[in-house]
């Protein structure tokens, strides 16, 4: 069997680390060709020395120079590339079969589109790429003949509940239900959220994730972005996407069929499961996750998504029904607001205020190209930062 040649974009983050863990369990199936990280030189150095990829990419030139020098000193043959264009280059490289797109934020848009246009097996863990890219991203997938496989646990669950033939999805689906744990503040009085610290917001009860995604989970903006992602992945109308709080994180999402049958995917909360499914689709391989024991699993419960505690969730439907590019605005505003919160310059309960006001204030304009979308992203970030500083 020929080994799949894999490029992991964002290899030092939680998704990247878990991807390499799954790959390590199947050395006969996978070969690591390229790895990338933003600025974590020590972590990427260790990965390069272990996996000996052909390429390592760091967009930050100073970090790339340090990595290059240290790899040279260690006698490593890995070639270090720098700059944002290098990410797109390795994602589209002819010697790469599979791309794990795990770069957090809008920075992952260009390399994900490059991989799509090059017809790769694209494992999409970067939800922001499709939230920002929307129609442009999906058009690149179609025109490039790429195989798009969702890695978010919720979207992977939906995908696993559907037939492999995408042409029949529309006639099968009544609606889908994305589940959400509710994060660390599910039962907390909304009046007390002004005092939330970054440490509290990042303490997710079920999942181990990066800081930005953990904050998004605490505000439910993570789920808002997933609603937008689901609209594009499964070609659904906004009203066909619903959200329920499911604190146990055992049912990862559900498909309600036209005949009202409900199909659900269950498993332990471990990202190696959807990663392994994406790497091996349509086959199944061992992931390293622990087995779900139904006899010891606590009772499964569901709750309404509280609009008072989680107002950000409902911005997703608002953005989907607004002008094209509004989802780009929402994502950019949220990235700025979360960064300001993590840097202790914005109160937790004011993240939503920045996001909602940006949706009102910023007019999208041209969204027909990557350049247009990135310009909109940049323009929104300037406005969001002004708002955040005004609210601080």
Short mmCIF file of C-alpha atoms in Angstrom, two decimals:
data_model
loop_
_atom_site.label_atom_id
_atom_site.label_comp_id
_atom_site.label_asym_id
_atom_site.label_seq_id
_atom_site.Cartn_x
_atom_site.Cartn_y
_atom_site.Cartn_z
CA UNK A 1 0.00 0.00 0.00
CA UNK A 2 1.30 3.46 -0.92
CA UNK A 3 1.53 5.69 2.12
CA UNK A 4 -0.49 8.91 2.23
CA UNK A 5 1.83 11.90 2.24
CA UNK A 6 0.53 14.31 4.85
CA UNK A 7 1.00 18.04 5.45
CA UNK A 8 -0.05 19.22 8.92
CA UNK A 9 -0.73 22.96 9.04
CA UNK A 10 -0.72 24.03 12.67
CA UNK A 11 1.18 20.98 13.88
CA UNK A 12 2.03 22.33 17.36
CA UNK A 13 -1.61 23.04 18.30
CA UNK A 14 -3.90 20.47 19.90
CA UNK A 15 -5.33 19.24 16.58
CA UNK A 16 -1.86 19.00 15.03
CA UNK A 17 -0.44 17.10 17.99
CA UNK A 18 -3.39 14.68 17.96
CA UNK A 19 -3.01 14.22 14.20
CA UNK A 20 0.62 13.20 14.64
CA UNK A 21 -0.42 10.85 17.45
CA UNK A 22 -2.83 9.05 15.11
CA UNK A 23 -0.24 8.96 12.31
CA UNK A 24 2.33 7.46 14.68
CA UNK A 25 -0.03 4.53 15.29
CA UNK A 26 -0.09 3.74 11.55
CA UNK A 27 3.43 4.23 10.12
CA UNK A 28 2.63 1.87 7.26
CA UNK A 29 -0.18 4.17 6.05
CA UNK A 30 1.14 7.72 6.47
CA UNK A 31 4.26 9.78 5.82
CA UNK A 32 4.72 13.29 7.21
CA UNK A 33 5.92 15.58 4.39
CA UNK A 34 5.37 19.05 5.88
CA UNK A 35 4.70 20.66 9.25
CA UNK A 36 3.94 24.26 10.16
CA UNK A 37 3.66 26.45 13.23
CA UNK A 38 3.26 30.18 13.79
CA UNK A 39 5.93 30.87 16.43
CA UNK A 40 6.50 27.82 18.66
CA UNK A 41 10.08 27.09 17.65
CA UNK A 42 10.87 24.59 20.40
CA UNK A 43 7.79 22.45 19.70
CA UNK A 44 8.24 22.48 15.92
CA UNK A 45 11.95 21.69 16.32
CA UNK A 46 11.07 18.58 18.34
CA UNK A 47 8.51 17.49 15.76
CA UNK A 48 10.97 17.98 12.89
CA UNK A 49 13.66 15.96 14.64
CA UNK A 50 11.16 13.17 15.27
CA UNK A 51 9.36 13.08 11.91
CA UNK A 52 12.03 14.46 9.53
CA UNK A 53 9.53 16.18 7.22
CA UNK A 54 10.77 17.52 3.92
CA UNK A 55 9.47 20.99 4.79
CA UNK A 56 8.81 23.03 7.95
CA UNK A 57 6.99 26.33 7.55
CA UNK A 58 6.92 29.30 9.93
CA UNK A 59 5.21 32.46 8.65
CA UNK A 60 7.13 34.59 11.17
CA UNK A 61 10.57 35.14 9.64
CA UNK A 62 12.47 35.54 12.91
CA UNK A 63 11.03 32.27 14.21
CA UNK A 64 11.84 30.55 10.90
CA UNK A 65 15.44 31.79 11.05
CA UNK A 66 15.87 30.40 14.56
CA UNK A 67 14.35 27.05 13.56
CA UNK A 68 16.55 26.90 10.45
CA UNK A 69 19.70 27.47 12.49
CA UNK A 70 18.79 24.91 15.14
CA UNK A 71 17.86 22.24 12.60
CA UNK A 72 21.11 22.85 10.74
CA UNK A 73 23.01 22.47 14.01
CA UNK A 74 21.22 19.18 14.66
CA UNK A 75 22.06 17.90 11.18
CA UNK A 76 18.43 17.72 10.09
CA UNK A 77 17.66 17.64 6.34
CA UNK A 78 14.33 19.47 6.80
CA UNK A 79 14.06 22.63 4.69
CA UNK A 80 12.58 25.61 6.54
CA UNK A 81 10.31 27.96 4.58
CA UNK A 82 8.95 31.27 5.82
CA UNK A 83 6.13 33.64 5.00
CA UNK A 84 2.39 33.19 4.49
CA UNK A 85 2.87 32.23 0.83
CA UNK A 86 4.92 29.21 1.93
CA UNK A 87 1.90 27.80 3.75
CA UNK A 88 -0.13 27.82 0.54
CA UNK A 89 2.83 26.38 -1.38
CA UNK A 90 3.24 23.32 0.82
CA UNK A 91 -0.54 22.82 1.03
CA UNK A 92 -0.67 22.60 -2.79
CA UNK A 93 2.66 20.77 -3.22
CA UNK A 94 2.47 17.86 -5.71
CA UNK A 95 4.16 15.54 -3.21
CA UNK A 96 1.36 16.10 -0.66
CA UNK A 97 -1.78 13.95 -0.76
CA UNK A 98 -3.53 15.00 2.44
CA UNK A 99 -3.64 18.37 4.21
CA UNK A 100 -4.69 18.76 7.82
CA UNK A 101 -5.84 22.40 7.95
CA UNK A 102 -5.53 23.19 11.66
CA UNK A 103 -4.30 26.79 11.63
CA UNK A 104 -6.47 28.82 13.99
CA UNK A 105 -8.27 31.85 12.57
CA UNK A 106 -8.54 33.59 9.22
CA UNK A 107 -4.82 32.97 8.61
CA UNK A 108 -5.81 29.46 7.56
CA UNK A 109 -7.99 30.62 4.65
CA UNK A 110 -5.36 30.97 1.90
CA UNK A 111 -3.57 27.63 2.48
CA UNK A 112 -6.91 25.81 2.79
CA UNK A 113 -8.09 27.26 -0.54
CA UNK A 114 -4.72 26.38 -2.10
CA UNK A 115 -5.13 22.77 -0.97
CA UNK A 116 -8.70 22.71 -2.30
CA UNK A 117 -7.71 24.09 -5.69
CA UNK A 118 -4.92 21.51 -5.90
CA UNK A 119 -7.41 18.69 -5.37
CA UNK A 120 -6.08 17.43 -2.06
CA UNK A 121 -7.79 15.35 0.59
CA UNK A 122 -8.51 18.33 2.83
CA UNK A 123 -9.14 17.65 6.52
CA UNK A 124 -10.78 20.85 7.71
CA UNK A 125 -10.20 21.61 11.38
CA UNK A 126 -9.94 25.35 10.73
CA UNK A 127 -13.61 26.32 10.76
CA UNK A 128 -12.69 29.96 10.20
CA UNK A 129 -11.51 29.15 6.66
CA UNK A 130 -15.00 28.16 5.60
CA UNK A 131 -16.67 30.82 7.78
CA UNK A 132 -14.57 33.52 6.12
CA UNK A 133 -14.37 31.91 2.67
CA UNK A 134 -17.96 30.70 2.31
CA UNK A 135 -18.95 30.35 -1.34
CA UNK A 136 -15.41 31.08 -2.55
CA UNK A 137 -14.01 28.23 -0.48
CA UNK A 138 -16.67 25.72 -1.56
CA UNK A 139 -16.19 26.71 -5.20
CA UNK A 140 -12.46 25.99 -4.85
CA UNK A 141 -13.27 22.55 -3.45
CA UNK A 142 -15.61 21.77 -6.35
CA UNK A 143 -13.39 23.14 -9.11
CA UNK A 144 -10.25 21.49 -7.73
CA UNK A 145 -11.95 18.14 -7.18
CA UNK A 146 -10.79 18.08 -3.56
CA UNK A 147 -12.12 15.63 -0.99
CA UNK A 148 -13.36 17.80 1.88
CA UNK A 149 -13.63 16.04 5.23
CA UNK A 150 -14.73 17.91 8.38
CA UNK A 151 -12.66 17.40 11.54
CA UNK A 152 -14.68 19.38 14.09
CA UNK A 153 -16.28 16.66 16.21
CA UNK A 154 -19.78 17.98 15.49
CA UNK A 155 -19.40 18.18 11.73
CA UNK A 156 -17.58 14.87 11.57
CA UNK A 157 -20.50 13.37 13.47
CA UNK A 158 -22.99 14.75 10.94
CA UNK A 159 -20.81 13.53 8.07
CA UNK A 160 -20.60 10.04 9.58
CA UNK A 161 -24.39 9.88 9.84
CA UNK A 162 -24.89 10.70 6.15
CA UNK A 163 -24.51 8.48 3.04
CA UNK A 164 -21.20 8.69 1.19
CA UNK A 165 -23.11 9.87 -1.90
CA UNK A 166 -23.48 13.61 -1.27
CA UNK A 167 -26.04 13.90 -4.07
CA UNK A 168 -28.75 12.35 -1.87
CA UNK A 169 -28.15 14.51 1.20
CA UNK A 170 -30.76 17.13 0.32
CA UNK A 171 -33.53 14.55 -0.04
CA UNK A 172 -32.58 12.80 3.23
CA UNK A 173 -32.10 15.70 5.67
CA UNK A 174 -34.92 17.50 7.45
CA UNK A 175 -32.51 19.32 9.76
CA UNK A 176 -29.39 18.75 11.82
CA UNK A 177 -28.72 19.26 15.53
CA UNK A 178 -25.29 20.42 16.63
CA UNK A 179 -24.60 19.60 20.25
CA UNK A 180 -22.65 21.84 22.62
CA UNK A 181 -21.27 21.09 26.06
CA UNK A 182 -22.18 24.56 27.30
CA UNK A 183 -18.61 25.17 28.40
CA UNK A 184 -17.49 26.14 31.90
CA UNK A 185 -20.29 28.69 32.47
CA UNK A 186 -23.31 26.60 31.47
CA UNK A 187 -24.95 26.89 34.89
CA UNK A 188 -23.40 30.14 36.06
CA UNK A 189 -25.53 33.24 36.71
CA UNK A 190 -25.09 35.48 33.62
CA UNK A 191 -24.89 38.51 35.93
CA UNK A 192 -21.55 37.23 37.28
CA UNK A 193 -19.80 36.81 33.91
CA UNK A 194 -18.23 40.28 33.98
CA UNK A 195 -15.58 38.97 36.39
CA UNK A 196 -14.56 35.90 34.36
CA UNK A 197 -10.79 35.52 33.96
CA UNK A 198 -8.96 34.01 30.97
CA UNK A 199 -7.95 31.07 33.16
CA UNK A 200 -11.57 30.32 34.03
CA UNK A 201 -12.72 30.67 30.43
CA UNK A 202 -10.03 28.28 29.21
CA UNK A 203 -10.91 25.55 31.74
CA UNK A 204 -13.19 23.48 29.49
CA UNK A 205 -14.97 20.66 31.38
CA UNK A 206 -14.73 18.01 28.60
CA UNK A 207 -12.27 18.90 25.85
CA UNK A 208 -8.57 19.81 25.75
CA UNK A 209 -8.29 22.73 23.31
CA UNK A 210 -6.24 25.82 22.57
CA UNK A 211 -6.93 29.07 24.43
CA UNK A 212 -8.79 30.85 21.63
CA UNK A 213 -11.11 27.91 20.94
CA UNK A 214 -11.67 27.42 24.68
CA UNK A 215 -12.84 31.02 25.04
CA UNK A 216 -15.09 30.58 21.99
CA UNK A 217 -16.59 27.53 23.68
CA UNK A 218 -17.22 29.52 26.85
CA UNK A 219 -19.05 32.26 24.90
CA UNK A 220 -20.64 29.73 22.49
CA UNK A 221 -19.13 31.67 19.59
CA UNK A 222 -17.46 28.38 18.73
CA UNK A 223 -20.92 26.95 18.12
CA UNK A 224 -21.97 30.07 16.19
CA UNK A 225 -19.05 29.51 13.83
CA UNK A 226 -19.99 25.82 13.58
CA UNK A 227 -23.53 26.77 12.53
CA UNK A 228 -22.04 28.83 9.70
CA UNK A 229 -19.64 26.02 8.80
CA UNK A 230 -22.49 23.49 8.71
CA UNK A 231 -24.47 25.69 6.34
CA UNK A 232 -21.66 25.41 3.77
CA UNK A 233 -20.45 21.86 4.44
CA UNK A 234 -23.90 20.32 4.10
CA UNK A 235 -25.57 22.92 1.82
CA UNK A 236 -28.31 23.68 4.34
CA UNK A 237 -30.62 26.63 4.86
CA UNK A 238 -29.98 28.46 8.16
CA UNK A 239 -33.30 27.25 9.58
CA UNK A 240 -32.20 23.62 9.04
CA UNK A 241 -29.46 23.99 11.67
CA UNK A 242 -30.30 23.79 15.36
CA UNK A 243 -28.23 23.69 18.55
CA UNK A 244 -28.81 21.86 21.83
CA UNK A 245 -26.75 21.92 25.01
CA UNK A 246 -25.56 18.38 25.82
CA UNK A 247 -23.28 18.61 28.88
CA UNK A 248 -21.87 15.08 28.66
CA UNK A 249 -20.37 15.54 25.15
CA UNK A 250 -21.16 11.91 24.27
CA UNK A 251 -23.56 12.54 21.37
CA UNK A 252 -21.46 14.68 19.07
CA UNK A 253 -24.33 15.74 16.78
CA UNK A 254 -27.44 14.39 15.09
CA UNK A 255 -29.19 14.24 11.73
CA UNK A 256 -32.99 14.36 11.72
CA UNK A 257 -34.16 12.70 8.50
CA UNK A 258 -37.25 13.52 6.42
CA UNK A 259 -39.05 10.52 7.98
CA UNK A 260 -38.12 11.91 11.44
CA UNK A 261 -35.61 9.18 12.17
CA UNK A 262 -32.76 10.61 14.26
CA UNK A 263 -29.23 9.44 13.50
CA UNK A 264 -26.55 10.22 16.07
CA UNK A 265 -22.81 9.60 16.39
CA UNK A 266 -21.59 8.80 19.90
CA UNK A 267 -18.12 8.49 21.37
CA UNK A 268 -15.78 9.64 24.08
CA UNK A 269 -14.74 13.32 23.80
CA UNK A 270 -11.42 12.72 22.04
CA UNK A 271 -10.42 14.60 18.86
CA UNK A 272 -8.40 11.62 17.65
CA UNK A 273 -11.68 9.95 16.61
CA UNK A 274 -12.68 12.49 13.90
CA UNK A 275 -9.01 12.90 12.94
CA UNK A 276 -8.61 9.16 12.38
CA UNK A 277 -11.86 9.08 10.40
CA UNK A 278 -10.69 11.92 8.18
CA UNK A 279 -7.30 10.35 7.57
CA UNK A 280 -8.71 6.92 6.70
CA UNK A 281 -12.09 7.73 5.08
CA UNK A 282 -13.94 5.71 3.87
CA UNK A 283 -12.14 3.11 5.99
CA UNK A 284 -11.84 3.04 9.79
CA UNK A 285 -8.57 2.78 11.73
CA UNK A 286 -7.69 2.71 15.41
CA UNK A 287 -7.47 6.22 16.88
CA UNK A 288 -6.07 5.68 20.37
CA UNK A 289 -9.27 6.98 21.97
CA UNK A 290 -10.76 5.10 24.89
CA UNK A 291 -13.87 2.99 24.26
CA UNK A 292 -17.28 4.38 25.18
CA UNK A 293 -18.72 2.17 27.92
CA UNK A 294 -22.49 2.62 27.83
CA UNK A 295 -22.90 0.84 31.17
CA UNK A 296 -20.83 3.43 33.00
CA UNK A 297 -21.75 6.46 30.90
CA UNK A 298 -23.80 8.99 32.89
CA UNK A 299 -27.36 9.72 31.82
CA UNK A 300 -27.53 11.86 28.70
CA UNK A 301 -29.29 15.19 29.06
CA UNK A 302 -30.18 18.11 26.81
CA UNK A 303 -30.96 21.76 27.43
CA UNK A 304 -32.05 24.78 25.44
CA UNK A 305 -29.19 27.08 24.40
CA UNK A 306 -29.76 30.04 26.75
CA UNK A 307 -29.86 33.27 24.73
CA UNK A 308 -29.16 35.35 27.85
CA UNK A 309 -26.07 33.39 28.87
CA UNK A 310 -24.90 32.74 25.29
CA UNK A 311 -26.08 35.67 23.13
CA UNK A 312 -23.21 35.19 20.67
CA UNK A 313 -24.65 31.92 19.40
CA UNK A 314 -27.57 33.68 17.74
CA UNK A 315 -25.31 36.00 15.76
CA UNK A 316 -24.61 33.07 13.43
CA UNK A 317 -28.12 33.01 11.98
CA UNK A 318 -28.13 36.81 11.80
CA UNK A 319 -24.87 36.79 9.81
CA UNK A 320 -26.05 34.01 7.49
CA UNK A 321 -29.17 35.97 6.59
CA UNK A 322 -27.28 39.24 6.08
CA UNK A 323 -25.17 40.38 3.11
CA UNK A 324 -22.46 38.06 1.80
CA UNK A 325 -19.30 38.64 3.82
CA UNK A 326 -21.14 39.20 7.09
CA UNK A 327 -19.78 35.90 8.41
CA UNK A 328 -16.28 37.21 7.62
CA UNK A 329 -17.05 40.30 9.69
CA UNK A 330 -18.32 38.21 12.60
CA UNK A 331 -15.26 35.98 12.61
CA UNK A 332 -12.77 38.87 12.44
CA UNK A 333 -14.52 40.81 15.20
CA UNK A 334 -14.55 37.75 17.42
CA UNK A 335 -10.85 37.02 16.90
CA UNK A 336 -9.98 40.56 17.98
CA UNK A 337 -12.36 40.54 20.94
CA UNK A 338 -11.07 37.20 22.21
CA UNK A 339 -7.46 38.32 21.91
CA UNK A 340 -8.26 41.48 23.86
CA UNK A 341 -9.95 39.38 26.54
CA UNK A 342 -7.04 36.94 26.77
CA UNK A 343 -4.72 39.93 27.17
CA UNK A 344 -6.99 41.23 29.98
CA UNK A 345 -7.96 44.36 28.07
CA UNK A 346 -11.65 43.48 27.57
CA UNK A 347 -14.22 42.02 29.93
CA UNK A 348 -15.54 38.57 29.07
CA UNK A 349 -19.15 39.77 28.85
CA UNK A 350 -18.17 42.49 26.35
CA UNK A 351 -16.88 40.08 23.70
CA UNK A 352 -20.45 39.79 22.44
CA UNK A 353 -20.87 43.56 22.35
CA UNK A 354 -17.88 43.95 20.03
CA UNK A 355 -19.10 41.17 17.74
CA UNK A 356 -22.68 42.40 17.53
CA UNK A 357 -21.67 46.03 16.92
CA UNK A 358 -19.25 45.07 14.13
CA UNK A 359 -22.06 43.20 12.36
CA UNK A 360 -24.10 46.41 12.51
CA UNK A 361 -21.29 48.78 11.51
CA UNK A 362 -19.13 47.07 8.89
CA UNK A 363 -20.45 46.83 5.33
CA UNK A 364 -18.92 43.77 3.60
CA UNK A 365 -18.32 45.00 0.03
CA UNK A 366 -16.51 42.75 -2.49
CA UNK A 367 -16.25 39.10 -1.38
CA UNK A 368 -15.44 37.47 -4.73
CA UNK A 369 -11.73 36.90 -4.09
CA UNK A 370 -9.31 35.98 -1.32
CA UNK A 371 -7.93 39.52 -1.53
CA UNK A 372 -11.40 41.02 -1.07
CA UNK A 373 -12.17 38.77 1.89
CA UNK A 374 -8.83 39.46 3.56
CA UNK A 375 -9.32 43.21 3.04
CA UNK A 376 -12.74 42.93 4.70
CA UNK A 377 -11.16 40.90 7.50
CA UNK A 378 -8.50 43.59 8.04
CA UNK A 379 -11.02 46.42 7.94
CA UNK A 380 -13.20 44.68 10.50
CA UNK A 381 -10.24 44.06 12.82
CA UNK A 382 -9.43 47.77 12.92
CA UNK A 383 -13.02 48.63 13.82
CA UNK A 384 -13.28 45.80 16.36
CA UNK A 385 -10.11 46.94 18.10
CA UNK A 386 -11.45 50.50 18.32
CA UNK A 387 -14.66 49.17 19.84
CA UNK A 388 -12.83 46.92 22.28
CA UNK A 389 -10.59 49.74 23.47
CA UNK A 390 -13.64 51.99 23.87
CA UNK A 391 -15.38 49.32 25.98
CA UNK A 392 -12.34 48.43 28.09
#
